[in-house]
Short mmCIF file of C-alpha atoms in Angstrom, two decimals:
data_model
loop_
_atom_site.label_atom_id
_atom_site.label_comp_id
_atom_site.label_asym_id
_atom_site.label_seq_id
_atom_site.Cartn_x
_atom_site.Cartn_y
_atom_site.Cartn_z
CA UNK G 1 78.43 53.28 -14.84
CA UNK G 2 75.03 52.27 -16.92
CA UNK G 3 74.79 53.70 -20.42
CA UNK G 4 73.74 57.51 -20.53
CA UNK G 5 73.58 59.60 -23.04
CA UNK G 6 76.20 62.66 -23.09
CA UNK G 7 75.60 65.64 -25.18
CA UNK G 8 78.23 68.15 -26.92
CA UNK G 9 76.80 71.11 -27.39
CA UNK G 10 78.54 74.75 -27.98
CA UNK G 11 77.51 78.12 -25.71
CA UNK G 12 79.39 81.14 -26.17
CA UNK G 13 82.31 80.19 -27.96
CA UNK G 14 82.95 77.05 -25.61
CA UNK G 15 82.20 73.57 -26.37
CA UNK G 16 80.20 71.83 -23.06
CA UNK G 17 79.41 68.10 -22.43
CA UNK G 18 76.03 67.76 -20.57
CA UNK G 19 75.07 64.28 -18.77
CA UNK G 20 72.90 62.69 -16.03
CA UNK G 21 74.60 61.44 -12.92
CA UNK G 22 74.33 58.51 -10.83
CA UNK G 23 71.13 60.44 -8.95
CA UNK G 24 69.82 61.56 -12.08
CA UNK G 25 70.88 65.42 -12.11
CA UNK G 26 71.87 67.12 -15.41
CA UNK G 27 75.64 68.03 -14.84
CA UNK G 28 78.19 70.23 -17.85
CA UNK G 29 81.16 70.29 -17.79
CA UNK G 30 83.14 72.66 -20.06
CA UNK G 31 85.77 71.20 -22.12
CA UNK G 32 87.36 74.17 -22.42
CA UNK G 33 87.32 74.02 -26.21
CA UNK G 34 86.99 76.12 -28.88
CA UNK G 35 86.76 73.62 -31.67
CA UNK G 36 84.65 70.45 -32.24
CA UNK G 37 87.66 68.22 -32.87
CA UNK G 38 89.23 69.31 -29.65
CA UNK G 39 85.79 68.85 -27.53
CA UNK G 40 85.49 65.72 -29.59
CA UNK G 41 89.05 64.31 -28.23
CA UNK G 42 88.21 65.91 -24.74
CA UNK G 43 84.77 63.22 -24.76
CA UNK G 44 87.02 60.38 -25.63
CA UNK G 45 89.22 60.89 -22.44
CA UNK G 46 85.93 62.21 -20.20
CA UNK G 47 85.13 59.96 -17.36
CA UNK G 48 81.95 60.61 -16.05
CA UNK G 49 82.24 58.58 -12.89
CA UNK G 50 85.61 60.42 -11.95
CA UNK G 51 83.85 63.55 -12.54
CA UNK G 52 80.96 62.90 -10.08
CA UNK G 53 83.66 61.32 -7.66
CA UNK G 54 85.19 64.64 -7.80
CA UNK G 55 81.74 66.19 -6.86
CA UNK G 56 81.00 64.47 -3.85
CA UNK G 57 84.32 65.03 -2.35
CA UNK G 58 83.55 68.44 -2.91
CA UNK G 59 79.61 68.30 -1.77
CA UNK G 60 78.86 68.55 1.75
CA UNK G 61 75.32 69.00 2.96
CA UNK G 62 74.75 72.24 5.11
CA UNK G 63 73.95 69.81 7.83
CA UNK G 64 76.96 68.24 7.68
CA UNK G 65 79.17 71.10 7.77
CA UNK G 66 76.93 72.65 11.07
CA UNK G 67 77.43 69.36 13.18
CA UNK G 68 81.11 69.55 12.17
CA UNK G 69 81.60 73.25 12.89
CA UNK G 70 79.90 72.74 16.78
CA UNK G 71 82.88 70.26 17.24
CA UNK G 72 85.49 72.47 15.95
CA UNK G 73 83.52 74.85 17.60
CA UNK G 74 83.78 73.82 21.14
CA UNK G 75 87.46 73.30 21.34
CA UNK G 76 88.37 77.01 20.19
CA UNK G 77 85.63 79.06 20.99
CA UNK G 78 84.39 79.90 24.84
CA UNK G 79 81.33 78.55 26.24
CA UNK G 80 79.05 81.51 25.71
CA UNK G 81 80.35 81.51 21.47
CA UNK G 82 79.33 77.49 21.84
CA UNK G 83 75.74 77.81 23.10
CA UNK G 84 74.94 81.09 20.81
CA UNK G 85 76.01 78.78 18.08
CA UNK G 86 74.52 75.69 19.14
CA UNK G 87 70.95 78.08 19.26
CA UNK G 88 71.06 78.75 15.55
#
């Protein structure tokens, strides 16, 4: 991953780390911390690519999930369910 600056910063009583991923979005991520020596540690161990790794197995574009769903679609619903679906 190229250089990026990551920020600490404290809302509510939590301490948050705040970065740009690999497609330039700001992303926090709480630490779950209440004190700056524990968020402190917690940015030490913070991997930023395993983080947005994480993300994209958890993304999936509404696209995606609509082509995906007419599959699953077809082999458990009956025709008429299929084609109103395959309208939207």
């Amino acid at each position: 991953m190229e250089t990026s600056k990551v920020y600490l910063f404290k809302k509510d009583s939590f301490y948050y780390l705040q970065y740009k991923d690999t497609h330039g979005i700001n992303r926090q991520v709480s630490t779950k911390c209440k004190t700056r020596t524990d968020a402190l540690g917690f940015l030490r161990l913070f991997n930023a690519e395993e983080h947005n790794r994480k993300l994209a197995i958890q993304r999936k574009f509404f696209k995606d999930f609509c082509t995906d769903y007419h599959t699953y679609s077809k082999s458990n619903h009956t025709p008429a369910t299929v084609a109103m679906y395959q309208s939207v």
